[in-house]
XYZ file of C-alpha atoms in Angstrom:
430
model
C 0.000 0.000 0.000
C 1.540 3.524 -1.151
C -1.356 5.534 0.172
C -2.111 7.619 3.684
C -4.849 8.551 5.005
C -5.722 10.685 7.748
C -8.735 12.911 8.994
C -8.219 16.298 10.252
C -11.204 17.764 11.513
C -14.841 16.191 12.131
C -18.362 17.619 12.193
C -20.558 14.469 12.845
C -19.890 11.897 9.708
C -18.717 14.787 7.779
C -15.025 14.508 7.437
C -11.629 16.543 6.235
C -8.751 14.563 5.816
C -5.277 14.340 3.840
C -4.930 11.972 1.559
C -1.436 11.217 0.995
C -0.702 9.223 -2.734
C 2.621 8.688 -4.487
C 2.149 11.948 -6.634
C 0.226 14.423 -4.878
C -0.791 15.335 -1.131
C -4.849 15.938 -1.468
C -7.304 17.284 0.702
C -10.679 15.798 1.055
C -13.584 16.189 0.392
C -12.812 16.720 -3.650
C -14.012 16.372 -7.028
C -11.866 14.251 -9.494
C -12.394 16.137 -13.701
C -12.617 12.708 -16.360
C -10.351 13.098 -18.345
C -11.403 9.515 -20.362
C -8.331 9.349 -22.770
C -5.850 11.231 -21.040
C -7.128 14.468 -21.416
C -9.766 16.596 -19.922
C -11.338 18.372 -22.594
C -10.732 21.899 -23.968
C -8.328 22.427 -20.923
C -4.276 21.689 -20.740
C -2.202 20.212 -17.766
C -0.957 23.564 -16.340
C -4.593 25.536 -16.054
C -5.691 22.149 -14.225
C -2.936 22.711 -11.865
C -3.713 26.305 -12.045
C -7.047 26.135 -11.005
C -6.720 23.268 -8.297
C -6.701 20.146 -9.357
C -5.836 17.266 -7.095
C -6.736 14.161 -9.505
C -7.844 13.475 -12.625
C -9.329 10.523 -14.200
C -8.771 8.399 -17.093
C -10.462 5.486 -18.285
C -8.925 1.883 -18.808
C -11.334 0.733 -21.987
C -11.393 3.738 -24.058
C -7.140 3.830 -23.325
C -6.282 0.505 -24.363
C -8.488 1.254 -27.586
C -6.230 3.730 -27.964
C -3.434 5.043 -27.534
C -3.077 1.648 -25.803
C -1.767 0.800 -22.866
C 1.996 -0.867 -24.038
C 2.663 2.368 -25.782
C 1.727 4.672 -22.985
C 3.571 2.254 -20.474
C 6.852 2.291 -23.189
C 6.456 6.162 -23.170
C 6.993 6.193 -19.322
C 3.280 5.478 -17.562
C 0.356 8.150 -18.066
C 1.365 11.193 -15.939
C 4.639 11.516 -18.229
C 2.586 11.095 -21.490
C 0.230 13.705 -20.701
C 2.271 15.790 -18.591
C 0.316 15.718 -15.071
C 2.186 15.720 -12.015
C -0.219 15.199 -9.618
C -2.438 12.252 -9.012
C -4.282 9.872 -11.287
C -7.065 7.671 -10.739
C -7.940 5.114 -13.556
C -11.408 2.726 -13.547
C -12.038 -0.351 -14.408
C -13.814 0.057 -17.260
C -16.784 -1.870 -15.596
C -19.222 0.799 -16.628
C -19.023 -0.121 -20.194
C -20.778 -3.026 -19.215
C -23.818 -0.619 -18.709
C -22.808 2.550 -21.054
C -21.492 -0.113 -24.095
C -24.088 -2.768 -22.789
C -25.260 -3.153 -26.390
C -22.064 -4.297 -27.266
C -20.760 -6.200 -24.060
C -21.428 -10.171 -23.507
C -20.298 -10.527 -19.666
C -19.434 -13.620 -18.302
C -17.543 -15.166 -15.143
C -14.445 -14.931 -17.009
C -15.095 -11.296 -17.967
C -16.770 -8.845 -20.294
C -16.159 -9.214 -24.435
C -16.684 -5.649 -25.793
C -17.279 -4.964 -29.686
C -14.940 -2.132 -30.500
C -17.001 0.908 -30.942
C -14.793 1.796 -34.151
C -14.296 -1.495 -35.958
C -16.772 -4.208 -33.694
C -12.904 -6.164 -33.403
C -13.516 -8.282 -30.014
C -12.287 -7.289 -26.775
C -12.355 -9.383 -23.522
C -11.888 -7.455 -20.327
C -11.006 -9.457 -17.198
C -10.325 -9.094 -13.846
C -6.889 -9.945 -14.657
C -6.235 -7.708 -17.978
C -7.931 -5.080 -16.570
C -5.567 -4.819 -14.045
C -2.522 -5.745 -15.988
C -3.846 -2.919 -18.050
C -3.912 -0.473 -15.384
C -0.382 -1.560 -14.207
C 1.062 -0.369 -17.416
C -1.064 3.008 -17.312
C 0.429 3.554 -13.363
C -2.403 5.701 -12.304
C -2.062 6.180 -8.155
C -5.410 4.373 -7.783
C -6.786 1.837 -9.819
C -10.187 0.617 -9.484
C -10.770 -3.487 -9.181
C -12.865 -4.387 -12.356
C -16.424 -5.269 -11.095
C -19.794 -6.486 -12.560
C -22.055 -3.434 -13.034
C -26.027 -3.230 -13.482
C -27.950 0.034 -14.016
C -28.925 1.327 -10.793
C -32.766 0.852 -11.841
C -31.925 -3.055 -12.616
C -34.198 -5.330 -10.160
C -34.454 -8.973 -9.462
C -31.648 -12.150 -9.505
C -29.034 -10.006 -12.153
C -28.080 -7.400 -9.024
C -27.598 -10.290 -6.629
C -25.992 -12.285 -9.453
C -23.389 -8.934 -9.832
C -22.671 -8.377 -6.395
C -21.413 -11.604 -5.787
C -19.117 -11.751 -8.700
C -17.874 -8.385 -7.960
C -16.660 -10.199 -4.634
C -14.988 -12.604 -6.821
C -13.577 -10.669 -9.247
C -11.871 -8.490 -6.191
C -9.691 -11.672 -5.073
C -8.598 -12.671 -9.280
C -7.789 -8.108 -9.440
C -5.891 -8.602 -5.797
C -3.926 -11.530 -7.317
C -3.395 -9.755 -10.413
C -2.136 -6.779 -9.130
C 1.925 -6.318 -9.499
C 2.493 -3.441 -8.345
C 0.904 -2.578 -5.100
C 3.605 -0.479 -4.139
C 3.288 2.089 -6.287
C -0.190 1.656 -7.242
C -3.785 1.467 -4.670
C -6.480 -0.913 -5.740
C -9.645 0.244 -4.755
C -13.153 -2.303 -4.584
C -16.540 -1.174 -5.837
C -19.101 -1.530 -3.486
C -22.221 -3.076 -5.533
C -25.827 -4.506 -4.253
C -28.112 -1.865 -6.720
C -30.487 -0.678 -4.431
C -30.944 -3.816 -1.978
C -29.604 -2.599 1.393
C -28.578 -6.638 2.015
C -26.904 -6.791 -0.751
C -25.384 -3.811 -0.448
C -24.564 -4.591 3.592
C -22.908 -8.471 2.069
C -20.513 -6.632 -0.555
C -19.845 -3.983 1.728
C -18.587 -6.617 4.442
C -16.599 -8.613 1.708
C -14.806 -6.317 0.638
C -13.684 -4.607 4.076
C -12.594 -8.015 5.105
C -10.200 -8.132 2.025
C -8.216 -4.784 3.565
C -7.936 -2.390 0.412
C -5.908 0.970 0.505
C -9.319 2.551 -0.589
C -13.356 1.815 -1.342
C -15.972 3.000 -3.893
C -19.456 3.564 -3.770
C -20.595 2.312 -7.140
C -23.808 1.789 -9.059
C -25.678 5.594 -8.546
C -26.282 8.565 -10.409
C -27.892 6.247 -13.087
C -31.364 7.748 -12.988
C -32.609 5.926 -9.558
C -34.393 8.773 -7.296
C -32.597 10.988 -5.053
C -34.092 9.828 -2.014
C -32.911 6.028 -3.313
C -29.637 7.381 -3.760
C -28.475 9.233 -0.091
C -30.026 6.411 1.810
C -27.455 4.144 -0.245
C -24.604 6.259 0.226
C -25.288 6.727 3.424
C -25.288 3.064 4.413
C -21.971 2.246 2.830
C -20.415 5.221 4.562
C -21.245 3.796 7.493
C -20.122 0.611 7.250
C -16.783 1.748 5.466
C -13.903 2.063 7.734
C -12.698 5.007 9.430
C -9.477 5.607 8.358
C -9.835 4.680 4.123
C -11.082 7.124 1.578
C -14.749 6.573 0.465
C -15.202 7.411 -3.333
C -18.971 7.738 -4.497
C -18.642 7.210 -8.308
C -20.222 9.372 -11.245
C -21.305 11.926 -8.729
C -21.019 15.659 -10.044
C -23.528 17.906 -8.856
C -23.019 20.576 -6.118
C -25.917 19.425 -4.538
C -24.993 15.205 -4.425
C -21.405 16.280 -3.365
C -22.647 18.896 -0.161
C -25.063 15.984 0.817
C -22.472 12.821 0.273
C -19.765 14.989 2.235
C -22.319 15.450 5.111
C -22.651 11.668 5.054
C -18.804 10.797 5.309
C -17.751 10.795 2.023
C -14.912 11.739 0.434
C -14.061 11.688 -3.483
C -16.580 11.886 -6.180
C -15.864 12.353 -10.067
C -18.858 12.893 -13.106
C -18.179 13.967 -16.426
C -20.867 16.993 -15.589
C -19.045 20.235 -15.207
C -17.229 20.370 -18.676
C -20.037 18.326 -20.599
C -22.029 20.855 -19.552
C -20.163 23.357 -19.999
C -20.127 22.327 -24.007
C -23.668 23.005 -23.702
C -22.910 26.653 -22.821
C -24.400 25.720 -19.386
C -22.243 27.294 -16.698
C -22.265 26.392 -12.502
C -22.679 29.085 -10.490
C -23.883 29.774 -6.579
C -27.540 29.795 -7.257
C -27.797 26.701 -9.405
C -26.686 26.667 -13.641
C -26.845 29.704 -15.689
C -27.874 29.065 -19.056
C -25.482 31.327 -21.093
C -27.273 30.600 -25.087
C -30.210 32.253 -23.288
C -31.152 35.461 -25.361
C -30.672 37.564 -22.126
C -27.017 36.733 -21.929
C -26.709 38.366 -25.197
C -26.093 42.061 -23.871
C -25.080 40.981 -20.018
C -22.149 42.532 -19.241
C -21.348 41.148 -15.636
C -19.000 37.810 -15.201
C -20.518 34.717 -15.150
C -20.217 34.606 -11.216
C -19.159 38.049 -9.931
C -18.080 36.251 -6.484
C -15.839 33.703 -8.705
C -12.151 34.472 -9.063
C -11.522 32.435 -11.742
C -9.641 33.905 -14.676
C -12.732 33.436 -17.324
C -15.011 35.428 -14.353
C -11.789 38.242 -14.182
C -11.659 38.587 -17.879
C -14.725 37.772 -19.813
C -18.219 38.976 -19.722
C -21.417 36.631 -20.083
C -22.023 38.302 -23.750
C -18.834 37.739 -25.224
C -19.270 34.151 -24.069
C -23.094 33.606 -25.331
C -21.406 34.787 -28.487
C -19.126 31.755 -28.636
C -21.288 28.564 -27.076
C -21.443 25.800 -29.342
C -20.247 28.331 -32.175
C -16.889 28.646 -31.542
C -14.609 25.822 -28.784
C -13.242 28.758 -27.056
C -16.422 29.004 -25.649
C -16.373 25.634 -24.294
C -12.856 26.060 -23.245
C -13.788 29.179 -20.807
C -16.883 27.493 -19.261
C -15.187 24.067 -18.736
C -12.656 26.162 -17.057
C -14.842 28.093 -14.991
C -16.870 25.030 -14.113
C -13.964 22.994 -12.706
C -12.834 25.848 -11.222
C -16.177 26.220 -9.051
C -15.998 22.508 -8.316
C -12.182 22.901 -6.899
C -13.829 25.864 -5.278
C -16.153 23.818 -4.009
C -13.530 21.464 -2.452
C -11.860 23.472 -0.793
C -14.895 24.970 1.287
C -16.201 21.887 2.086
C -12.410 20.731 3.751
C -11.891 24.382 5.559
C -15.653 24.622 6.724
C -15.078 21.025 8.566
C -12.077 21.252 9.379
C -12.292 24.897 10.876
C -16.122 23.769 13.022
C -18.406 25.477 10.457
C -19.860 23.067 8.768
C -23.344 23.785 9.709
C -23.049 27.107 8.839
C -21.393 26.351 4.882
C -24.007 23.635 4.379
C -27.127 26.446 5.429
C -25.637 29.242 3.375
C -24.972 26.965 0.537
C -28.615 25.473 0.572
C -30.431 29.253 1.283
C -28.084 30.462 -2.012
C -29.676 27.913 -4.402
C -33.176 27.746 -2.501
C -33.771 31.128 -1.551
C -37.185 30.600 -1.451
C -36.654 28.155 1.546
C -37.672 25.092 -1.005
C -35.024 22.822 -0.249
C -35.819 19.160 -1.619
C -37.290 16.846 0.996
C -34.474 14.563 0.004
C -31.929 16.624 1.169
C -33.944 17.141 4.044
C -34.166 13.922 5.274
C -30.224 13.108 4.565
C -29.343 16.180 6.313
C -31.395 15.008 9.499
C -28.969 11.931 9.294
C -26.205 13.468 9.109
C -26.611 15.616 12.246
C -26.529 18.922 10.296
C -29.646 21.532 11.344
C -31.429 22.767 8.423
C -34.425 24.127 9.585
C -33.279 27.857 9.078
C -33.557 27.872 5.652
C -36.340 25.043 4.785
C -39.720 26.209 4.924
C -42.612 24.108 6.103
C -43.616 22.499 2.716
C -40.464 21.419 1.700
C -40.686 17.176 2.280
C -44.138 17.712 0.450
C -42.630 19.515 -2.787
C -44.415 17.877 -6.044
C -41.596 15.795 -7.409
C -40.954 12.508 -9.777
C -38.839 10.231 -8.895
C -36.458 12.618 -7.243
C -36.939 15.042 -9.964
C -39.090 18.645 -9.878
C -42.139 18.300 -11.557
C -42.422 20.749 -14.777
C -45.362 22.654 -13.255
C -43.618 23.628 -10.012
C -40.537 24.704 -12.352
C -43.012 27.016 -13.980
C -44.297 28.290 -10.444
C -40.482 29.287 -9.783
C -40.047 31.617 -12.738
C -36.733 31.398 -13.585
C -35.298 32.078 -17.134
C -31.954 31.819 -17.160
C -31.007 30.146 -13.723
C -32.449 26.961 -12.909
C -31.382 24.833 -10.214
C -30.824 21.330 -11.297
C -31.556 18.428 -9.328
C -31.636 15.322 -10.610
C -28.187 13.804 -12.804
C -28.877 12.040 -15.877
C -26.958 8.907 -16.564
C -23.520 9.771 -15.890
C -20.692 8.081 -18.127
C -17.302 9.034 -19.536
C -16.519 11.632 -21.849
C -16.177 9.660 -24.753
C-alpha cells in the first residue's frame, strides 16, 4: 500500500482529511475532472494545476483502444505522457458493461466488448484489466467489477454483487504493483440494502488501501440514492477514503460529504459546460439564453476564476457551441467552481463550520426556503440543522422520482437560472 490517510477535523460523519498518494498530497472532500483518454477536454495540464486540481481521471477501456496501454507504459506510464504531475485515478472500465451494454457479452471470465470503431472483439477481465492499469500507473486503480444500471431489479443485481466479490480476489492476485499503485473495490448490491450490507462486508474483510461507492447517479431517485450512500459510509472504515462514483452535482457532493464521504468524479461540469451551461452559486446559468446576449457582468461576480476576471457573459453567449473557445472558458470556470467547491467543504469542517457552509450553501440555491425533501431527510442523518432555511412544505414539494415536476418549475419563474436536481446517466466523456 503507497497511500495515507488521515482525517483532520470532524463535524458528525462529515469529514476533512489528507490523503497522501505517491504523486500528490490531497485534501478531502474533492471532485476528481474525467479526463477519459488522457485528457480533460478543452483544458491543458498547467490551467488544471492552475485552477486546483488534485486528480484526474482516465479510463482503462477507451485507453487501451487507444493510444493503448503498451505504448503509454513504453512512453513512461500516463502522468509523463500527458504531462500531469499530480495524481491519477484510472477505472475499471466496468461501466461499459452498462454505457457499451449493447455491445458487451459478460461472463464469469469477464466482459467481451465490440470495439465501438471497428466491432474487433475485446475481452476485459479481472486480470487484464488490471494488468492494463499496471502499465497506465495511475495512483489508484479501481478493481474491475460487474455493473447493473442502478434501476436493474431482481436475480441479475444479486448475481453482480457476488461476482464483484470474486472478481476483487482474481484483481488482488493480479495486481503487481501494489507499491506504487492502490487498488480500490466497488461496493455493488443496486439498491438492496442486504446486498449492499454483504458486498460492503466482503470487501472490508479483504483490507484495500481505498473503497468506492458504485452503481448511482444512473437515474434511480434521489431519495434512493443518499439512503445508499449513506449506508456504505457507514459501514466503510474510518481511516480509508470513500469514493462515491459518477457523482457531479453541487448538490450530491454537499449531501455525500455530510454523510462521510470523500471523493466523487462525473463527467458533468465540462459536458455541460459544451452546452454553454455554466455552474454558479444559485444553481446553472444558461449562457445561449437570449438575455445573456447584452449581459455585461462575469458569469459569477463572487468567482475568481480567470474566465469570471476577464470575460463577460455576452462575449461568451457569443461563442457557445459556435466557436470551442467558448467551451474552453466554461469548462474552465466550471472545474474551477468545483475545486472551489472542495476546498470549502475541507476548511468549513475542518475549521467547526460546517453547519453554517451547508445552510448558506442550501439558502443560495433555494432562496425561497424550497429545499428538496431529500436533502432534508439526509441532512437530518447526518446531524446537520437545516431548519433555518427550509420552509414548512419542503418534504411535500411535487416531485418525480427525485426530480421537480415541470409545473412547479413554472411556479419558480426562472429564465436563465435553474437549479438542477436530478443527474442524468452519468458516463465518460467519450
Amino acid at each position: 500500500m503507497t497511500l495515507s490517510f488521515e482525517v483532520l477535523g470532524r463535524f458528525n460523519r462529515a469529514r476533512a482529511a489528507r490523503l497522501t498518494l505517491p504523486h500528490h498530497v490531497c485534501q478531502t472532500p474533492l471532485f476528481m475532472p474525467v479526463g477519459t483518454k488522457g485528457a480533460i477536454k478543452g483544458l491543458t495540464t498547467p490551467q488544471l494545476e492552475e485552477i486546483g486540481c488534485q486528480i484526474i481521471l482516465g479510463n482503462t477501456y477507451h485507453l487501451e483502444l487507444h493510444p493503448t496501454s503498451l505504448l503509454i507504459d513504453e512512453l513512461g506510464g500516463l502522468h509523463k505522457f500527458m504531462n500531469w504531475p499530480r495524481a491519477m485515478l484510472t477505472d475499471s472500465g466496468g461501466f461499459q458493461m452498462v454505457s457499451l451494454l449493447h455491445l458487451a457479452d459478460i461472463t464469469e471470465q469477464g466482459v467481451t466488448f465490440q470495439s465501438p470503431v471497428d466491432g474487433t472483439p475485446m475481452l476485459l477481465t479481472p486480470e487484464e484489466s488490471i494488468e492494463i492499469q499496471n502499465r497506465i500507473g495511475a495512483d489508484i486503480i479501481m478493481a474491475l467489477d460487474d455493473v447493473v444500471k442502478t434501476t436493474t431489479t431482481g436475480p441479475r443485481v444479486e448475481e453482480a454483487m457476488h461476482r464483484t466479490l470474486r472478481w476483487i480476489d482474481r484483481c488482488i492476485s493480479a495486481h503487481k504493483r501494489p507499491k506504487e499503485q492502490n487498488l480500490f473495490g466497488i461496493v455493488q448490491g443496486g439498491l438492496d440494502p442486504i446486498l449492499r450490507d454483504i458486498c460492503v462486508k466482503g470487501l472490508v474483510e479483504r483490507d484495500l488501501p481505498g473503497y468506492a461507492i458504485g452503481g448511482l447517479a444512473g437515474g434511480e431517485s434521489k431519495d434512493a440514492f443518499w439512503r445508499v450512500v449513506s449506508q456504505c459510509t457507514a459501514a466503510l472504515p474510518e481511516n480509508k477514503p470513500r469514493y462515491v462514483m459518477g457523482v457531479g452535482y453541487p448538490l450530491d457532493i454537499v449531501v455525500c460529504s455530510a454523510l462521510g464521504a470523500d471523493m466523487y468524479d462525473c463527467v458533468y461540469p465540462t459536458r455541460t459546460a459544451r452546452f454553454g451551461t455554466a455552474l454558479i452559486p444559485e444553481g446553472v446559468l444558461k449562457l445561449k439564453h437570449n438575455a445573456m446576449a447584452t449581459d455585461t457582468r462575469s458569469i459569477d461576480p463572487s468567482c475568481m476564476c480567470m474566465v469570471c476576471k476577464k470575460y463577460t457573459r455576452a462575449y461568451i453567449h457569443s461563442l457557445v457551441t459556435k466557436d470551442a473557445m467558448g467551451s474552453q472558458l466554461v469548462s474552465y470556470h466550471n472545474l474551477h467552481f468545483m475545486m472551489n467547491l472542495s476546498r470549502s467543504l475541507h476548511s468549513s469542517i475542518l475549521e467547526g463550520r460546517f453547519p453554517e457552509f451547508v445552510c448558506k450553501f442550501l439558502q443560495t440555491m433555494f432562496p425561497e426556503g424550497d429545499v428538496p425533501g431529500w436533502v432534508c431527510d439526509a441532512m437530518e442523518v447526518a446531524g446537520i440543522d437545516i431548519s433555518s432555511c427550509c420552509n414548512s412544505s419542503s418534504k411535500n414539494r411535487p416531485t418525480t422520482n427525485g426530480i421537480i415536476s415541470e409545473e412547479y418549475k413554472l411556479q419558480k419563474d426562472r429564465k436563465e437560472v435553474e437549479v438542477i436536481e436530478d443527474p442524468s446517466t452519468c458516463c465518460f466523456d467519450c
